[in-house]
Short mmCIF file of C-alpha atoms and ligand atoms in Angstrom, two decimals:
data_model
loop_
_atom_site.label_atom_id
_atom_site.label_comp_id
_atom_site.label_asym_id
_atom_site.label_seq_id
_atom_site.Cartn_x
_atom_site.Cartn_y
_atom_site.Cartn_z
CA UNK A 1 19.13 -61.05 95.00
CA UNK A 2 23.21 -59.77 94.73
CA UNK A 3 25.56 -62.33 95.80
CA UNK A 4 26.64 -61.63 99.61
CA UNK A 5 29.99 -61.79 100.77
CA UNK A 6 31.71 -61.17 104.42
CA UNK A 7 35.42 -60.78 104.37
CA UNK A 8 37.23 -60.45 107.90
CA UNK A 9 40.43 -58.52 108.07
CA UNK A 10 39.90 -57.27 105.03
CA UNK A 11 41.85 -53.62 105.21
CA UNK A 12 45.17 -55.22 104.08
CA UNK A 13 46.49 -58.03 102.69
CA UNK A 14 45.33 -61.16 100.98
CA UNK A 15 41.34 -59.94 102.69
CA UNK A 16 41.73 -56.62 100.59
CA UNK A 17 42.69 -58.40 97.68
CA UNK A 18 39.71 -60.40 98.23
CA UNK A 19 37.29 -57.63 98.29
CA UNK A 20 38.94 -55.87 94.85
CA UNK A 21 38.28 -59.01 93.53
CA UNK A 22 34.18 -58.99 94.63
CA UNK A 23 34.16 -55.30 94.38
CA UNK A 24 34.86 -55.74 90.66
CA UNK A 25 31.79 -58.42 90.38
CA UNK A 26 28.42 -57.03 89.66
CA UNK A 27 25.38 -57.18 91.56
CA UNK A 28 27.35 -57.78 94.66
CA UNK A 29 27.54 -56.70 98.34
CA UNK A 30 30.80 -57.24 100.18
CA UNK A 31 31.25 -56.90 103.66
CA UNK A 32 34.38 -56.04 105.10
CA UNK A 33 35.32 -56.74 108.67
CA UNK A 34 38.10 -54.18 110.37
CA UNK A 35 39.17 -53.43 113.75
CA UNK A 36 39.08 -50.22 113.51
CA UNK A 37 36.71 -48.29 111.14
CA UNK A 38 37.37 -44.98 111.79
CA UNK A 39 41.36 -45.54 110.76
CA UNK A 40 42.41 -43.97 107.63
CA UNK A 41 43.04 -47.53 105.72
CA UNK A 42 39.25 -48.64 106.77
CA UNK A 43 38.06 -45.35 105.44
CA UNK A 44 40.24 -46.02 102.23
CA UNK A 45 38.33 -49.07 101.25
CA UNK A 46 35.13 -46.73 99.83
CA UNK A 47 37.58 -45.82 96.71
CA UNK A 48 38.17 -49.03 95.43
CA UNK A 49 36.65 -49.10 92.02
CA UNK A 50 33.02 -51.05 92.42
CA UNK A 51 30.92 -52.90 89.41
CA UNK A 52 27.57 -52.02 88.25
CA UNK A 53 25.19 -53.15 91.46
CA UNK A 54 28.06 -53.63 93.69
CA UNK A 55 28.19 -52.01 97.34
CA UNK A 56 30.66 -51.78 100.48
CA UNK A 57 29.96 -52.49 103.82
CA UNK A 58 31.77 -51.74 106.35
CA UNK A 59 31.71 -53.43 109.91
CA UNK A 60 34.08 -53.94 113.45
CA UNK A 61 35.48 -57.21 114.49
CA UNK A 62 38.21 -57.56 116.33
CA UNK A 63 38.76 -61.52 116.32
CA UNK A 64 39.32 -61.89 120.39
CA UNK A 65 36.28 -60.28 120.82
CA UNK A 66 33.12 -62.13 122.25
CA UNK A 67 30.49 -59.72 120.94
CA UNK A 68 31.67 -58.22 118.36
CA UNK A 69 30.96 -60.40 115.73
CA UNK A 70 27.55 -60.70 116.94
CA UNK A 71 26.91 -57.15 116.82
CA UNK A 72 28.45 -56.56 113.27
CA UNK A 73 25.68 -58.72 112.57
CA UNK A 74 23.05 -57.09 114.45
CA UNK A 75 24.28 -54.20 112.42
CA UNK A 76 23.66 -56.33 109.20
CA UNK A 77 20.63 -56.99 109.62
CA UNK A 78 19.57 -53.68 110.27
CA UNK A 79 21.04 -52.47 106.77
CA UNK A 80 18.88 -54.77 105.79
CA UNK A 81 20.98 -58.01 104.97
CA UNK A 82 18.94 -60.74 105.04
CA UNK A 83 21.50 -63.56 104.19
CA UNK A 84 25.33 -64.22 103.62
CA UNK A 85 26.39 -66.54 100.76
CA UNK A 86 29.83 -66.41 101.55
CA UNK A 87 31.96 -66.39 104.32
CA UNK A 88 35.40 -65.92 104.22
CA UNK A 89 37.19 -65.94 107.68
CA UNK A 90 40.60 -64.50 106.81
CA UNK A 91 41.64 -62.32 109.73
CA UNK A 92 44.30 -64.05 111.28
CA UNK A 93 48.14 -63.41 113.08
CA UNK A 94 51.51 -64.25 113.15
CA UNK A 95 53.85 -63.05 115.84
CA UNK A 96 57.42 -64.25 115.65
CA UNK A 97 57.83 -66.05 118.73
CA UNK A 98 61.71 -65.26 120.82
CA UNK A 99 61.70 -68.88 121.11
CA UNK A 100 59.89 -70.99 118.46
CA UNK A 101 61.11 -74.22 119.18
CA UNK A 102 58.04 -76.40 121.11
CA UNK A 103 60.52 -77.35 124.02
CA UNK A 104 61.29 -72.90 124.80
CA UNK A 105 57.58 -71.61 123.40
CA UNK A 106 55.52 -69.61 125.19
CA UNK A 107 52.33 -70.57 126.45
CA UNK A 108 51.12 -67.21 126.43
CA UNK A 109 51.52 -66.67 123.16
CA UNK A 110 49.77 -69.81 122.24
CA UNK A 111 46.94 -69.05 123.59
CA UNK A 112 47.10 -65.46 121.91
CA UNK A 113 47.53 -66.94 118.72
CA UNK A 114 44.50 -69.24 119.22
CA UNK A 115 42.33 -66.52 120.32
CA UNK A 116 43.26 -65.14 117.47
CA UNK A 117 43.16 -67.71 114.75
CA UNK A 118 41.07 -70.51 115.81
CA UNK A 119 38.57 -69.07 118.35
CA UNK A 120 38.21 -65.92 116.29
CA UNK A 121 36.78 -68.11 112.89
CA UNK A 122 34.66 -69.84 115.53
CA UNK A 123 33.02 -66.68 117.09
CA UNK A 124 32.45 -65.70 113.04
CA UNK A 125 30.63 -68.78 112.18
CA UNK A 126 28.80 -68.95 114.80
CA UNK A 127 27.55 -65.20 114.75
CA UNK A 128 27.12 -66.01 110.58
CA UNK A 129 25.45 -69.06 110.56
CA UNK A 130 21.83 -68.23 110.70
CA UNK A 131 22.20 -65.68 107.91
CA UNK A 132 24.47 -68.32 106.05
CA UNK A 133 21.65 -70.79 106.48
CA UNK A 134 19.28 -68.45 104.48
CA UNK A 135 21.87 -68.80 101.52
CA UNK A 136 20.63 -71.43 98.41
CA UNK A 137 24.43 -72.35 98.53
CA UNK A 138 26.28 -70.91 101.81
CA UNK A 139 29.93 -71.14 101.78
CA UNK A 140 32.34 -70.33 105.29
CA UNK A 141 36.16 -70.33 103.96
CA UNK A 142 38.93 -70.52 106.84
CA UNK A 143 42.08 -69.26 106.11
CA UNK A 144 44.46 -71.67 106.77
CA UNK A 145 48.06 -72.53 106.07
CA UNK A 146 50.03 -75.56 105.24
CA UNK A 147 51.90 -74.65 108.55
CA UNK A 148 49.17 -75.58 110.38
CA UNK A 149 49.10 -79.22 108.90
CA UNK A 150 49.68 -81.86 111.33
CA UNK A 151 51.18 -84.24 108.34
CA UNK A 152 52.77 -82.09 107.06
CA UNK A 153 54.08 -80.51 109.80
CA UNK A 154 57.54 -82.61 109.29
CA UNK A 155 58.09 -81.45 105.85
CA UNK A 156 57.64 -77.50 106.76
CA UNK A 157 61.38 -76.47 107.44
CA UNK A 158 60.35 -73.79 110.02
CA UNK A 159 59.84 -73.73 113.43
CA UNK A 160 56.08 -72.46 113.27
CA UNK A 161 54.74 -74.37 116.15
CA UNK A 162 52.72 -71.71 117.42
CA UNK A 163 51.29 -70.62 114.90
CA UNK A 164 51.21 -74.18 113.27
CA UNK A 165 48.97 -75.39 116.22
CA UNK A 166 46.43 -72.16 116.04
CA UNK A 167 45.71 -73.06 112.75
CA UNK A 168 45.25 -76.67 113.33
CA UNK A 169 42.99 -76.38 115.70
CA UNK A 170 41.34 -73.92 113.37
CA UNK A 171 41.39 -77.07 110.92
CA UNK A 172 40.06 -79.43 113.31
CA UNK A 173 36.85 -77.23 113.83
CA UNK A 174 36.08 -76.54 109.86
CA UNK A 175 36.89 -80.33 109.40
CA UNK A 176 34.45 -80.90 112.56
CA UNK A 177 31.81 -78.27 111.75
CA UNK A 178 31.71 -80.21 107.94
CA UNK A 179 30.12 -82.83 109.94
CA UNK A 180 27.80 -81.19 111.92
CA UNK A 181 26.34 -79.41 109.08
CA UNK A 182 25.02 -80.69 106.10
CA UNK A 183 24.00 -77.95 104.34
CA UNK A 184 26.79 -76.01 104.85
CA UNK A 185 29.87 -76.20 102.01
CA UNK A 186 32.61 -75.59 104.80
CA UNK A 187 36.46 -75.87 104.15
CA UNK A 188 40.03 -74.83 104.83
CA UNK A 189 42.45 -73.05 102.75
CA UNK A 190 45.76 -72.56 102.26
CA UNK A 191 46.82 -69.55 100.23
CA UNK A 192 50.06 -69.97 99.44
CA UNK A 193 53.13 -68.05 100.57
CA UNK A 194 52.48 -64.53 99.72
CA UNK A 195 54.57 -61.22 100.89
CA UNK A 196 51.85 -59.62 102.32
CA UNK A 197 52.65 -56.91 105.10
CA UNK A 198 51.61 -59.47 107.92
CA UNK A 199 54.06 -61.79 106.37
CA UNK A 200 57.31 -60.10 105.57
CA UNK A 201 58.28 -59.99 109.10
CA UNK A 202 57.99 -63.76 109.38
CA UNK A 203 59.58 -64.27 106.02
CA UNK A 204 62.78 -62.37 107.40
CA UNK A 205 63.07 -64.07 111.00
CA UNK A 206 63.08 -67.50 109.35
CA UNK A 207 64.98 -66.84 106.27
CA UNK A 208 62.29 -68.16 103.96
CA UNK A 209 63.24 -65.68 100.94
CA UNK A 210 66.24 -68.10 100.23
CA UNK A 211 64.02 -70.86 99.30
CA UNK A 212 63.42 -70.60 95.54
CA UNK A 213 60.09 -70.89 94.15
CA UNK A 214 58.42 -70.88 97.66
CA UNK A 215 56.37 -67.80 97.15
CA UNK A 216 53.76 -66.94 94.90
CA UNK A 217 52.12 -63.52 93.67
CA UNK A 218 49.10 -62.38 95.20
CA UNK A 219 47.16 -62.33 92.09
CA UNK A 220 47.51 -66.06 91.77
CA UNK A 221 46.71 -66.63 95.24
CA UNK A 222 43.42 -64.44 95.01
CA UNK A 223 42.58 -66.00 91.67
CA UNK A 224 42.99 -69.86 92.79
CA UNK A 225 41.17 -69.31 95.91
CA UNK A 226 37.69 -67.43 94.02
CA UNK A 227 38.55 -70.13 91.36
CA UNK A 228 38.03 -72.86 94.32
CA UNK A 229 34.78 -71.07 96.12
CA UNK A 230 33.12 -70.61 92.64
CA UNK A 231 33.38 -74.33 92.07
CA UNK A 232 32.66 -75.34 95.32
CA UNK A 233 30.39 -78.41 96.39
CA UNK A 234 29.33 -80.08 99.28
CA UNK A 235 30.47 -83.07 97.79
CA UNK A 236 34.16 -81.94 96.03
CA UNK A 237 34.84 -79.22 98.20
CA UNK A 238 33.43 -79.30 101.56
CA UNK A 239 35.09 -80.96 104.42
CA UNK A 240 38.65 -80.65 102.72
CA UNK A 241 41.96 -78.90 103.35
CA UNK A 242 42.54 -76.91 100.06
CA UNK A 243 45.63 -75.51 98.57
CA UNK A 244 44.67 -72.34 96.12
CA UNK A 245 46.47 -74.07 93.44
CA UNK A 246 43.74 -76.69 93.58
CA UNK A 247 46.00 -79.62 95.67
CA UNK A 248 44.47 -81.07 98.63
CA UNK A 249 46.51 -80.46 101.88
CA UNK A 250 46.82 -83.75 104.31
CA UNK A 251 44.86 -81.89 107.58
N1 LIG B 1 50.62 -64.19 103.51
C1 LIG B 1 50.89 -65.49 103.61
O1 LIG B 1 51.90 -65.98 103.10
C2 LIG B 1 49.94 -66.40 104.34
C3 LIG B 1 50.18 -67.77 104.27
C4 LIG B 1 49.32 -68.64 104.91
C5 LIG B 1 48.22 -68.15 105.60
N2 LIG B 1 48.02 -66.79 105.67
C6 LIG B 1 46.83 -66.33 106.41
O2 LIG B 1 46.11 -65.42 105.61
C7 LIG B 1 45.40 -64.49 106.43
C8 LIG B 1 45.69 -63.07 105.98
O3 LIG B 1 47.08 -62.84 106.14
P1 LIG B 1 47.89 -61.70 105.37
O4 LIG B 1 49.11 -62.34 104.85
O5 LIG B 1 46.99 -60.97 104.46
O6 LIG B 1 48.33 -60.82 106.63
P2 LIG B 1 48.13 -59.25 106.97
O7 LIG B 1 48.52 -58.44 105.80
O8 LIG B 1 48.87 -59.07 108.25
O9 LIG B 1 46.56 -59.12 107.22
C9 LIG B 1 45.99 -59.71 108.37
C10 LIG B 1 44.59 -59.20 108.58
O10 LIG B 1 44.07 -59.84 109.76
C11 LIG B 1 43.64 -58.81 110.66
N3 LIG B 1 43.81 -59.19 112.06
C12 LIG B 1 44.92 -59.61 112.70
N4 LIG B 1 44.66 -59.79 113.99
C13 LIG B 1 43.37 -59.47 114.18
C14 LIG B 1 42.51 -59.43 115.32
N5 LIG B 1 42.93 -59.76 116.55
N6 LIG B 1 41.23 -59.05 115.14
C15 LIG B 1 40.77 -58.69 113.92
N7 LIG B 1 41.54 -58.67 112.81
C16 LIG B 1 42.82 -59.08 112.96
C17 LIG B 1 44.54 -57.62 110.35
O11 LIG B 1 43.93 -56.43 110.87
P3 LIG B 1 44.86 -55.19 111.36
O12 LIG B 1 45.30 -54.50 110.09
O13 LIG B 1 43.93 -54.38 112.18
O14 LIG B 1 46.00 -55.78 112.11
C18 LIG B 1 44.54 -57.69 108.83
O15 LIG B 1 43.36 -57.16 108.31
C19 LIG B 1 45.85 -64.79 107.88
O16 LIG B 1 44.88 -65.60 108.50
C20 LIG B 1 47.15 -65.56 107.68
O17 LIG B 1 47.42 -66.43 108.77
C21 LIG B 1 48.84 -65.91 105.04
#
């Protein structure tokens, strides 16, 4: 049977660096989740370079959306997908607030961002689980960030309280749904600081290129996260807060 693989928001950034990466594995079929797959970059996604066995997919989900993630997998099954042995719930949003400090944020834009980033995983494991739970080792990654650590939350020098929260609350359901299911390897992950196209904007309203050694290159990032999920365990890896260099993040 090829491995399985769903990847949301995976036209740009660190998601389309995730599907290269199980593009390039054989015997494979990755799923990619757009918004839009009739725009030119969704199209796009049928030339990356595939191994021997490996196939695209190609499905709609916009996060805030309460049916489409149940009818990308409607869609699935109908192609004939019969399980999912990885999960990876990366679609996810930053917009840099006017006012980012907690006492001047908008409430508005809270609750966009947790639409967006914690209800939006949610709506994906839910619509995923019964084809994860025909997997012999089903795997649902949320993509995190140390922003949204409560602990740590002192030691971030940025006022990311908006987004911050959105994840955590993201965090609080993956640490949650760890619990609830037992056969389920479930965890969060931080990916590091990478210049992605999403990011850059937020990297220049808070001045975070100044820091030295705060980013990393998105071929580390890629490669510590897969090096994570192939390793992964119920008992290691599930339940945890993961850092793609292989630290575990206080939730
Ligand atoms: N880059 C970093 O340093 C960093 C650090 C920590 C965590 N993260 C997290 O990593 C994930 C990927 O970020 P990235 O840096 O690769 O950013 P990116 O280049 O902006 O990519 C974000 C992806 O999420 C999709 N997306 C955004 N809003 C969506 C919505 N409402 N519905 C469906 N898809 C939506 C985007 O689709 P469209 O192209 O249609 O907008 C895009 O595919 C995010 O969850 C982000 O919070 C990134």
């Amino acid at each position: 049977m090829p491995y399985t693989v769903l990847i949301s928001g995976a036209n740009k950034g660190l998601g389309l660096a995730l599907l290269e990466k199980y593009l390039s594995r054989p015997d494979t079929i990755a799923i990619a989740t757009v918004r839009d797959p009739s725009s030119k970059e969704a199209k796009a996604l049928h030339d990356i370079p595939k191994a021997s066995g490996t196939k695209l997919l190609i499905v709609k989900v916009e996060s805030r959306s309460e049916t489409d993630c149940l009818s990308a997998v409607s869609t699935l099954k109908d192609q004939g997908i019969s399980h999912l042995d990885l999960v990876i719930a990366n679609a996810g949003y930053y917009n840099v607030p006017a006012e980012p400090q907690v006492a001047k944020i908008s409430t508005k834009l809270l609750m966009e961002h947790v639409d967006v980033n914690a209800a939006g995983p949610i709506r994906l494991f839910q619509a995923t689980l019964p084809l994860l739970q025909k997997a012999q080792k089903p795997i649902f990654m949320y993509m995190s960030t140390m922003a949204g650590s409560i602990t740590a939350t002192g030691d971030v020098p940025f006022p990311v309280a908006v987004y911050g929260a959105s994840k955590a609350a993201g965090n609080f359901l993956i640490r949650r749904a760890h619990q609830e299911h037992p056969e389920l390897i479930i965890f969060s992950m931080h990916p590091g600081a990478v210049k992605t196209e999403g990011a850059v904007p937020v990297i220049e309203s808070l001045k975070m290129d100044d820091i030295p050694d705060f980013f990393t290159t998105i071929d580390k990032s890629i490669d510590g996260m897969v090096e994570r999920i192939d390793g992964a365990t119920k008992e290691e890896t599930s339940g945890k807060f993961w850092s793609f260099d292989g630290s575990i993040l206080p939730w």
